[in-house]
GROMACS .gro file of C-alpha atoms in nm:
model
  429
    1MET     CA    1  -1.662  -3.827  -0.700
    2ASN     CA    2  -1.283  -3.832  -0.665
    3GLN     CA    3  -1.120  -3.986  -0.959
    4ASN     CA    4  -0.768  -4.051  -1.049
    5PHE     CA    5  -0.578  -3.725  -1.175
    6SER     CA    6  -0.222  -3.768  -1.333
    7MET     CA    7   0.005  -3.637  -1.596
    8LEU     CA    8   0.284  -3.759  -1.832
    9PHE     CA    9   0.540  -3.614  -2.046
   10TYR     CA   10   0.646  -3.831  -2.333
   11LEU     CA   11   0.778  -3.796  -2.687
   12LYS     CA   12   0.540  -3.843  -2.974
   13LYS     CA   13   0.678  -4.058  -3.292
   14GLN     CA   14   0.545  -3.886  -3.561
   15LYS     CA   15   0.443  -4.074  -3.938
   16LYS     CA   16   0.674  -3.835  -4.143
   17GLU     CA   17   1.016  -3.839  -3.944
   18ASN     CA   18   1.153  -3.481  -3.908
   19GLU     CA   19   1.447  -3.399  -4.117
   20ASN     CA   20   1.638  -3.271  -3.825
   21GLY     CA   21   1.545  -3.601  -3.624
   22LEU     CA   22   1.381  -3.394  -3.367
   23LEU     CA   23   1.058  -3.570  -3.184
   24PRO     CA   24   0.762  -3.313  -3.041
   25ILE     CA   25   0.753  -3.373  -2.656
   26TYR     CA   26   0.345  -3.407  -2.521
   27LEU     CA   27   0.159  -3.382  -2.206
   28ARG     CA   28  -0.074  -3.660  -2.149
   29ILE     CA   29  -0.366  -3.559  -1.902
   30THR     CA   30  -0.546  -3.876  -1.731
   31VAL     CA   31  -0.872  -3.857  -1.561
   32GLY     CA   32  -1.022  -4.150  -1.432
   33GLY     CA   33  -0.815  -4.346  -1.714
   34LYS     CA   34  -0.938  -4.124  -1.998
   35ARG     CA   35  -0.681  -3.927  -2.150
   36SER     CA   36  -0.620  -3.600  -2.330
   37GLU     CA   37  -0.314  -3.493  -2.501
   38ILE     CA   38  -0.134  -3.122  -2.550
   39SER     CA   39   0.153  -3.037  -2.763
   40ILE     CA   40   0.390  -2.830  -2.552
   41GLY     CA   41   0.553  -2.681  -2.880
   42ARG     CA   42   0.887  -2.795  -2.801
   43GLU     CA   43   1.102  -3.042  -3.016
   44ILE     CA   44   1.434  -3.228  -2.883
   45GLU     CA   45   1.664  -3.513  -3.002
   46PRO     CA   46   1.563  -3.855  -2.868
   47GLU     CA   47   1.859  -3.932  -2.711
   48GLN     CA   48   1.813  -3.624  -2.505
   49TRP     CA   49   1.492  -3.775  -2.357
   50ASP     CA   50   1.506  -3.952  -2.008
   51ASN     CA   51   1.187  -4.192  -2.025
   52ARG     CA   52   1.226  -4.326  -1.694
   53ARG     CA   53   1.247  -3.977  -1.543
   54ASN     CA   54   0.998  -3.831  -1.814
   55LYS     CA   55   1.214  -3.507  -1.863
   56VAL     CA   56   1.512  -3.380  -2.052
   57ARG     CA   57   1.842  -3.512  -2.013
   58GLY     CA   58   2.179  -3.308  -1.882
   59THR     CA   59   2.224  -3.020  -1.674
   60ARG     CA   60   2.291  -2.766  -1.963
   61GLN     CA   61   2.098  -2.390  -1.963
   62GLU     CA   62   1.893  -2.524  -2.234
   63SER     CA   63   1.789  -2.867  -2.088
   64ARG     CA   64   1.699  -2.694  -1.709
   65ALA     CA   65   1.516  -2.427  -1.923
   66LEU     CA   66   1.294  -2.655  -2.117
   67ASN     CA   67   1.244  -2.890  -1.757
   68ASP     CA   68   1.174  -2.553  -1.573
   69TYR     CA   69   0.922  -2.466  -1.873
   70MET     CA   70   0.757  -2.824  -1.841
   71ASN     CA   71   0.752  -2.780  -1.436
   72SER     CA   72   0.551  -2.432  -1.538
   73ILE     CA   73   0.298  -2.622  -1.735
   74ILE     CA   74   0.242  -2.872  -1.441
   75SER     CA   75   0.167  -2.637  -1.208
   76LYS     CA   76  -0.066  -2.430  -1.442
   77ILE     CA   77  -0.281  -2.742  -1.514
   78ARG     CA   78  -0.255  -2.850  -1.094
   79LYS     CA   79  -0.410  -2.519  -1.048
   80ILE     CA   80  -0.689  -2.587  -1.317
   81HIS     CA   81  -0.791  -2.909  -1.161
   82THR     CA   82  -0.812  -2.772  -0.818
   83GLY     CA   83  -0.997  -2.450  -0.895
   84MET     CA   84  -1.271  -2.711  -1.065
   85ILE     CA   85  -1.256  -2.917  -0.748
   86ASP     CA   86  -1.334  -2.608  -0.557
   87ARG     CA   87  -1.600  -2.497  -0.802
   88ASP     CA   88  -1.760  -2.845  -0.795
   89GLU     CA   89  -1.742  -2.854  -1.175
   90GLY     CA   90  -1.748  -3.180  -1.356
   91ILE     CA   91  -1.377  -3.299  -1.414
   92ASP     CA   92  -1.245  -3.482  -1.716
   93ALA     CA   93  -0.921  -3.499  -1.932
   94GLU     CA   94  -1.064  -3.298  -2.223
   95THR     CA   95  -1.220  -3.028  -1.995
   96ILE     CA   96  -0.893  -2.971  -1.830
   97ARG     CA   97  -0.734  -2.971  -2.168
   98ASN     CA   98  -0.961  -2.705  -2.275
   99HIS     CA   99  -0.945  -2.496  -1.977
  100TYR     CA  100  -0.564  -2.468  -2.022
  101LEU     CA  101  -0.559  -2.415  -2.364
  102GLY     CA  102  -0.835  -2.157  -2.322
  103LYS     CA  103  -1.119  -2.318  -2.527
  104GLY     CA  104  -1.444  -2.388  -2.454
  105THR     CA  105  -1.472  -2.136  -2.192
  106LYS     CA  106  -1.578  -1.786  -2.179
  107SER     CA  107  -1.300  -1.570  -2.070
  108ARG     CA  108  -1.390  -1.343  -1.822
  109MET     CA  109  -1.290  -0.959  -1.875
  110ILE     CA  110  -1.073  -0.741  -1.682
  111LEU     CA  111  -1.338  -0.408  -1.690
  112GLU     CA  112  -1.627  -0.648  -1.621
  113ILE     CA  113  -1.447  -0.788  -1.305
  114PHE     CA  114  -1.345  -0.445  -1.184
  115GLN     CA  115  -1.687  -0.307  -1.255
  116GLU     CA  116  -1.814  -0.588  -1.047
  117HIS     CA  117  -1.574  -0.514  -0.759
  118ASN     CA  118  -1.698  -0.163  -0.742
  119GLU     CA  119  -2.059  -0.220  -0.732
  120LYS     CA  120  -1.980  -0.426  -0.404
  121VAL     CA  121  -1.786  -0.149  -0.296
  122ALA     CA  122  -2.104   0.099  -0.324
  123GLU     CA  123  -2.301  -0.164  -0.126
  124LEU     CA  124  -2.024  -0.124   0.160
  125ILE     CA  125  -2.040   0.259   0.185
  126GLY     CA  126  -2.017   0.307   0.570
  127ASN     CA  127  -1.934  -0.063   0.669
  128GLY     CA  128  -1.565  -0.063   0.611
  129TYR     CA  129  -1.549   0.186   0.283
  130SER     CA  130  -1.602   0.521   0.256
  131LYS     CA  131  -1.707   0.750  -0.025
  132ASN     CA  132  -1.359   0.868  -0.124
  133THR     CA  133  -1.260   0.515  -0.165
  134LEU     CA  134  -1.526   0.432  -0.416
  135LYS     CA  135  -1.424   0.775  -0.605
  136THR     CA  136  -1.059   0.649  -0.649
  137TYR     CA  137  -1.148   0.310  -0.749
  138LYS     CA  138  -1.432   0.475  -1.032
  139SER     CA  139  -1.090   0.695  -1.116
  140SER     CA  140  -0.889   0.385  -1.141
  141ILE     CA  141  -1.152   0.209  -1.368
  142LYS     CA  142  -1.183   0.495  -1.612
  143HIS     CA  143  -0.819   0.533  -1.652
  144LEU     CA  144  -0.783   0.152  -1.749
  145ALA     CA  145  -1.075   0.146  -1.991
  146ASN     CA  146  -0.921   0.459  -2.162
  147TYR     CA  147  -0.582   0.277  -2.146
  148ILE     CA  148  -0.724  -0.040  -2.340
  149LEU     CA  149  -0.939   0.195  -2.570
  150ALA     CA  150  -0.614   0.372  -2.680
  151LYS     CA  151  -0.386   0.086  -2.691
  152TYR     CA  152  -0.583  -0.190  -2.810
  153ASP     CA  153  -0.882  -0.039  -2.965
  154LYS     CA  154  -1.110  -0.254  -2.754
  155ALA     CA  155  -1.402  -0.145  -2.464
  156ASP     CA  156  -1.236  -0.410  -2.266
  157TYR     CA  157  -0.976  -0.681  -2.257
  158PRO     CA  158  -0.975  -1.035  -2.166
  159LEU     CA  159  -0.848  -1.099  -1.824
  160ILE     CA  160  -0.626  -1.407  -1.940
  161LYS     CA  161  -0.432  -1.168  -2.179
  162VAL     CA  162  -0.330  -0.940  -1.888
  163ASP     CA  163   0.073  -1.015  -1.877
  164PHE     CA  164   0.337  -0.819  -1.739
  165GLY     CA  165   0.346  -0.605  -2.096
  166PHE     CA  166  -0.023  -0.491  -2.038
  167ILE     CA  167   0.078  -0.398  -1.681
  168THR     CA  168   0.421  -0.200  -1.780
  169GLY     CA  169   0.220  -0.047  -2.069
  170TYR     CA  170  -0.062   0.101  -1.863
  171GLU     CA  171   0.219   0.241  -1.606
  172HIS     CA  172   0.365   0.421  -1.894
  173TYR     CA  173   0.046   0.531  -2.011
  174LEU     CA  174  -0.050   0.664  -1.653
  175ARG     CA  175   0.295   0.850  -1.638
  176VAL     CA  176   0.309   0.981  -2.009
  177GLU     CA  177  -0.023   1.035  -2.133
  178LYS     CA  178  -0.216   1.115  -1.822
  179GLN     CA  179   0.075   1.285  -1.664
  180CYS     CA  180   0.034   1.109  -1.316
  181MET     CA  181   0.290   1.155  -1.049
  182ALA     CA  182   0.473   0.820  -0.969
  183ILE     CA  183   0.300   0.778  -0.647
  184SER     CA  184  -0.056   0.819  -0.817
  185ALA     CA  185   0.045   0.571  -1.099
  186GLN     CA  186   0.142   0.335  -0.850
  187LYS     CA  187  -0.198   0.367  -0.670
  188TYR     CA  188  -0.376   0.282  -0.971
  189ILE     CA  189  -0.140  -0.022  -1.038
  190VAL     CA  190  -0.222  -0.127  -0.715
  191HIS     CA  191  -0.615  -0.132  -0.791
  192LEU     CA  192  -0.540  -0.359  -1.073
  193LYS     CA  193  -0.319  -0.574  -0.884
  194LYS     CA  194  -0.613  -0.631  -0.654
  195ILE     CA  195  -0.797  -0.741  -0.941
  196VAL     CA  196  -0.590  -0.970  -1.072
  197PHE     CA  197  -0.545  -1.092  -0.725
  198PHE     CA  198  -0.894  -1.197  -0.685
  199SER     CA  199  -0.915  -1.341  -1.041
  200LEU     CA  200  -0.611  -1.588  -0.938
  201ALA     CA  201  -0.813  -1.713  -0.608
  202SER     CA  202  -1.113  -1.723  -0.829
  203GLY     CA  203  -0.973  -1.949  -1.052
  204TRP     CA  204  -1.005  -1.750  -1.354
  205ILE     CA  205  -0.647  -1.710  -1.442
  206VAL     CA  206  -0.348  -1.958  -1.328
  207ALA     CA  207  -0.036  -1.746  -1.412
  208ASN     CA  208   0.037  -1.445  -1.215
  209PRO     CA  209   0.127  -1.140  -1.431
  210PHE     CA  210   0.261  -0.930  -1.112
  211LEU     CA  211   0.517  -1.169  -1.076
  212HIS     CA  212   0.839  -1.011  -1.184
  213TYR     CA  213   0.648  -0.624  -1.158
  214LYS     CA  214   0.809  -0.422  -0.897
  215LEU     CA  215   0.644  -0.136  -0.768
  216LYS     CA  216   0.935   0.143  -0.720
  217ALA     CA  217   0.741   0.457  -0.648
  218LYS     CA  218   0.813   0.636  -0.302
  219PRO     CA  219   0.571   0.820  -0.122
  220SER     CA  220   0.658   1.225  -0.126
  221PRO     CA  221   0.767   1.376   0.173
  222ARG     CA  222   0.511   1.519   0.419
  223THR     CA  223   0.472   1.877   0.423
  224PHE     CA  224   0.389   2.024   0.819
  225LEU     CA  225   0.462   2.321   0.999
  226THR     CA  226   0.738   2.398   1.218
  227GLN     CA  227   0.666   2.507   1.577
  228ALA     CA  228   0.732   2.891   1.485
  229GLU     CA  229   0.511   2.888   1.228
  230LEU     CA  230   0.259   2.678   1.434
  231ASP     CA  231   0.268   2.958   1.679
  232ALA     CA  232   0.265   3.232   1.461
  233MET     CA  233  -0.093   3.142   1.338
  234ARG     CA  234  -0.198   3.041   1.639
  235THR     CA  235  -0.123   3.385   1.804
  236LYS     CA  236  -0.212   3.587   1.470
  237LYS     CA  237  -0.503   3.858   1.530
  238LEU     CA  238  -0.704   3.800   1.215
  239HIS     CA  239  -0.995   4.088   1.145
  240VAL     CA  240  -1.256   3.837   0.975
  241GLN     CA  241  -1.462   3.628   1.157
  242ARG     CA  242  -1.446   3.322   0.894
  243HIS     CA  243  -1.071   3.316   0.896
  244THR     CA  244  -1.066   3.330   1.268
  245GLN     CA  245  -1.271   3.026   1.276
  246VAL     CA  246  -1.096   2.830   0.991
  247ARG     CA  247  -0.769   2.908   1.180
  248ASP     CA  248  -0.887   2.783   1.499
  249ILE     CA  249  -1.024   2.461   1.360
  250PHE     CA  250  -0.701   2.386   1.156
  251VAL     CA  251  -0.495   2.470   1.517
  252PHE     CA  252  -0.723   2.226   1.665
  253SER     CA  253  -0.634   1.948   1.401
  254CYS     CA  254  -0.256   2.041   1.439
  255TYR     CA  255  -0.293   1.972   1.829
  256THR     CA  256  -0.529   1.628   1.808
  257GLY     CA  257  -0.426   1.495   1.468
  258LEU     CA  258  -0.741   1.450   1.342
  259ALA     CA  259  -0.844   1.440   0.949
  260TYR     CA  260  -1.077   1.677   0.832
  261ILE     CA  261  -1.387   1.446   0.829
  262ASP     CA  262  -1.324   1.343   1.160
  263VAL     CA  263  -1.323   1.701   1.309
  264GLN     CA  264  -1.618   1.767   1.131
  265LYS     CA  265  -1.825   1.456   1.259
  266LEU     CA  266  -1.684   1.498   1.613
  267LYS     CA  267  -1.937   1.494   1.845
  268ARG     CA  268  -1.930   1.664   2.192
  269SER     CA  269  -2.067   1.346   2.334
  270GLU     CA  270  -1.694   1.190   2.204
  271ILE     CA  271  -1.516   1.393   2.451
  272GLN     CA  272  -1.505   1.210   2.748
  273ILE     CA  273  -1.321   1.186   3.072
  274GLY     CA  274  -1.039   0.936   3.055
  275ASP     CA  275  -0.887   0.687   3.353
  276ASP     CA  276  -0.605   0.990   3.412
  277GLY     CA  277  -0.898   1.242   3.535
  278LYS     CA  278  -0.872   1.450   3.219
  279GLU     CA  279  -1.074   1.500   2.892
  280TRP     CA  280  -1.006   1.263   2.590
  281ILE     CA  281  -1.120   1.267   2.252
  282PHE     CA  282  -1.271   0.887   2.195
  283THR     CA  283  -1.352   0.843   1.815
  284SER     CA  284  -1.279   0.634   1.517
  285ARG     CA  285  -1.150   0.745   1.199
  286ASN     CA  286  -1.389   0.767   0.918
  287LYS     CA  287  -1.152   0.618   0.653
  288THR     CA  288  -1.091   0.295   0.837
  289GLU     CA  289  -1.324   0.283   1.142
  290THR     CA  290  -1.010   0.250   1.339
  291PRO     CA  291  -1.074   0.387   1.699
  292SER     CA  292  -0.862   0.671   1.805
  293HIS     CA  293  -0.820   0.786   2.142
  294ILE     CA  294  -0.644   1.152   2.189
  295PRO     CA  295  -0.559   1.296   2.511
  296ILE     CA  296  -0.681   1.680   2.460
  297LEU     CA  297  -0.370   1.937   2.500
  298PRO     CA  298  -0.454   2.266   2.657
  299GLU     CA  299  -0.426   2.456   2.300
  300ALA     CA  300  -0.697   2.216   2.193
  301LYS     CA  301  -0.914   2.223   2.482
  302GLU     CA  302  -0.907   2.634   2.447
  303ILE     CA  303  -1.064   2.609   2.114
  304LEU     CA  304  -1.322   2.363   2.213
  305ASP     CA  305  -1.409   2.603   2.493
  306ARG     CA  306  -1.420   2.897   2.242
  307TYR     CA  307  -1.714   2.735   2.056
  308LYS     CA  308  -1.897   2.553   2.340
  309ASP     CA  309  -2.178   2.802   2.269
  310HIS     CA  310  -2.188   2.827   1.887
  311PRO     CA  311  -2.539   2.782   1.778
  312ILE     CA  312  -2.423   2.514   1.501
  313CYS     CA  313  -2.268   2.317   1.788
  314GLU     CA  314  -2.550   2.327   2.020
  315ILE     CA  315  -2.814   2.227   1.764
  316LYS     CA  316  -2.595   1.951   1.608
  317GLY     CA  317  -2.411   1.810   1.918
  318LEU     CA  318  -2.099   1.903   1.748
  319ALA     CA  319  -1.771   2.000   1.901
  320LEU     CA  320  -1.663   2.260   1.637
  321PRO     CA  321  -1.850   2.467   1.364
  322VAL     CA  322  -1.682   2.320   1.030
  323TYR     CA  323  -1.701   2.479   0.691
  324SER     CA  324  -1.705   2.245   0.379
  325ASN     CA  325  -1.331   2.115   0.305
  326GLN     CA  326  -1.313   2.326  -0.013
  327ARG     CA  327  -1.383   2.637   0.172
  328MET     CA  328  -1.139   2.566   0.446
  329ASN     CA  329  -0.864   2.495   0.211
  330SER     CA  330  -0.928   2.815   0.032
  331TYR     CA  331  -0.938   3.033   0.322
  332LEU     CA  332  -0.622   2.874   0.475
  333LYS     CA  333  -0.433   3.013   0.164
  334GLU     CA  334  -0.534   3.327   0.273
  335ILE     CA  335  -0.470   3.327   0.656
  336ALA     CA  336  -0.120   3.184   0.515
  337ASP     CA  337  -0.075   3.517   0.383
  338HIS     CA  338  -0.172   3.722   0.662
  339CYS     CA  339   0.077   3.493   0.912
  340GLY     CA  340   0.399   3.505   0.649
  341ILE     CA  341   0.384   3.185   0.593
  342THR     CA  342   0.515   3.040   0.238
  343LYS     CA  343   0.375   2.689   0.219
  344THR     CA  344   0.051   2.597   0.046
  345LEU     CA  345  -0.178   2.480   0.336
  346THR     CA  346  -0.440   2.245   0.295
  347PHE     CA  347  -0.648   2.095   0.607
  348HIS     CA  348  -0.470   1.786   0.594
  349LEU     CA  349  -0.141   1.965   0.656
  350ALA     CA  350  -0.259   2.000   1.015
  351ARG     CA  351  -0.246   1.613   1.058
  352HIS     CA  352   0.106   1.624   0.928
  353THR     CA  353   0.206   1.860   1.185
  354PHE     CA  354   0.058   1.662   1.469
  355ALA     CA  355   0.259   1.378   1.354
  356THR     CA  356   0.602   1.547   1.333
  357THR     CA  357   0.608   1.911   1.531
  358VAL     CA  358   0.348   1.870   1.814
  359THR     CA  359   0.434   1.463   1.918
  360LEU     CA  360   0.730   1.291   1.758
  361SER     CA  361   0.947   1.618   1.775
  362ASN     CA  362   0.876   1.665   2.120
  363GLY     CA  363   0.968   1.295   2.222
  364VAL     CA  364   0.652   1.080   2.179
  365PRO     CA  365   0.704   0.724   2.115
  366ILE     CA  366   0.617   0.661   1.764
  367GLU     CA  367   0.391   0.407   1.898
  368THR     CA  368   0.186   0.623   2.071
  369VAL     CA  369   0.149   0.872   1.765
  370SER     CA  370   0.060   0.569   1.542
  371LYS     CA  371  -0.243   0.474   1.798
  372MET     CA  372  -0.356   0.838   1.852
  373LEU     CA  373  -0.338   0.898   1.426
  374GLY     CA  374  -0.574   0.563   1.407
  375HIS     CA  375  -0.306   0.402   1.184
  376ASN     CA  376  -0.345   0.022   1.099
  377SER     CA  377   0.031  -0.031   1.057
  378LEU     CA  378   0.322   0.150   1.225
  379LYS     CA  379   0.510   0.165   0.854
  380THR     CA  380   0.201   0.445   0.760
  381THR     CA  381   0.362   0.671   1.090
  382GLN     CA  382   0.722   0.617   1.002
  383HIS     CA  383   0.678   0.800   0.672
  384TYR     CA  384   0.642   1.127   0.919
  385ALA     CA  385   0.965   1.025   1.128
  386LYS     CA  386   1.169   1.026   0.820
  387VAL     CA  387   1.167   1.377   0.736
  388LEU     CA  388   1.227   1.505   1.104
  389ASP     CA  389   1.601   1.619   1.050
  390SER     CA  390   1.558   1.860   1.319
  391LYS     CA  391   1.475   1.559   1.566
  392THR     CA  392   1.756   1.345   1.455
  393GLY     CA  393   1.987   1.693   1.504
  394HIS     CA  394   1.854   1.710   1.858
  395ASP     CA  395   1.859   1.346   1.949
  396MET     CA  396   2.247   1.355   1.822
  397SER     CA  397   2.330   1.656   2.023
  398ALA     CA  398   2.195   1.508   2.338
  399LEU     CA  399   2.451   1.190   2.271
  400ALA     CA  400   2.730   1.422   2.227
  401GLU     CA  401   2.645   1.581   2.554
  402LYS     CA  402   2.642   1.255   2.731
  403LEU     CA  403   2.963   1.112   2.612
  404SER     CA  404   3.121   1.457   2.665
  405LYS     CA  405   2.994   1.438   3.026
  406ARG     CA  406   3.138   1.061   3.061
  407VAL     CA  407   3.474   1.171   2.919
  408LYS     CA  408   3.498   1.461   3.188
  409HIS     CA  409   3.385   1.228   3.446
  410LYS     CA  410   3.694   0.987   3.368
  411ASP     CA  411   3.972   1.238   3.340
  412PRO     CA  412   3.997   1.366   3.689
  413LYS     CA  413   4.041   0.956   3.830
  414LYS     CA  414   4.310   0.926   3.551
  415LYS     CA  415   4.525   1.232   3.699
  416LYS     CA  416   4.488   1.137   4.056
  417SER     CA  417   4.566   0.782   3.993
  418GLU     CA  418   4.906   0.900   3.815
  419LYS     CA  419   4.967   1.137   4.131
  420VAL     CA  420   4.961   0.847   4.355
  421LYS     CA  421   5.227   0.663   4.159
  422ILE     CA  422   5.468   0.929   4.174
  423VAL     CA  423   5.426   0.952   4.559
  424LYS     CA  424   5.509   0.579   4.581
  425LEU     CA  425   5.825   0.645   4.400
  426TYR     CA  426   5.893   0.920   4.567
  427ASN     CA  427   5.884   0.750   4.931
  428TYR     CA  428   6.077   0.410   4.816
  429SER     CA  429   6.365   0.627   4.685
   0.00000   0.00000   0.00000
């Protein structure tokens, strides 16, 4: 049943007068004609109070700050009231007051909520979440639990006490105690932020502790093979069969942009004829389940044909015989030595090479590259574009050449015009 709900600030007269002549400010909450009062912990001179507007008079900084504080209290209590309505709870003035003061209600704990979140993610493996995603969330809750134990000597921490200081303290712990890179620490902070925002939406807290917190870490530059390095690897004669096999699958990823897990699960049935009459890969990313449609370049086609009769491929219907990711990365380090490549090779570097060296550097529009990579946001693809100094140099050289041709094209006309003027002057005289 809907009941009238209102709030009113007022000065409360005391039986014993304050020696400074100050009166405390109270907030009166009224629901259905029944009242409950809260002291806001502030006192002022009676002359400073505007009875008609129920606020502090004047525009001085102290007056504005106190009025802002009162407005923030109003906002928090309105959120409490709205949350109680959404949860179909019994509403009265005293209950709202107790919610605001944190009395009479069981405070949710941050690790408890995080664990509930992880259990739901585990139930959704293969249906929007991957095992690796769950693994990162488990790592995140472990770091958070260790921070709470180290900083507060507690097994869990009240959600309502999570504030700006808790967040900055956690970031400092990750960077200093756990020696996390800035981008890794930010990932764990983002996980905490997700839990806090879920709690806000659920009405368990009314203030956002992330309000003034800014994420500052920037992604590290993507490493990739240059065209010369890719050619050296592709054409190198290797004498160990496993090296040849790993090299071929790595190069295949360089020309398709598929991540390790997507190459591993790629089926022959996912290679089909596209609208252009040529072979395409029609698959979806294991990580995000985003569709990924990729034309098969000749370099990738050559590798597919090389392994079409491989026993594993024939038995399992796979496109390529892929080792475990750990073995692949181990062999890639050996292959790099054979090919004279000094960069630390991992399989994921192939995906970066496709995005930069194979596509963007050769003028493929970033929107097309993003679609082939299966990115949900163009911003993700733009990280690759930032590292392409060679592409920038090439584009500016092309611009300089165009401008140069334009100038050369205009100069002859100018000379011809000047010659005509001279002839006219001569004939006139």
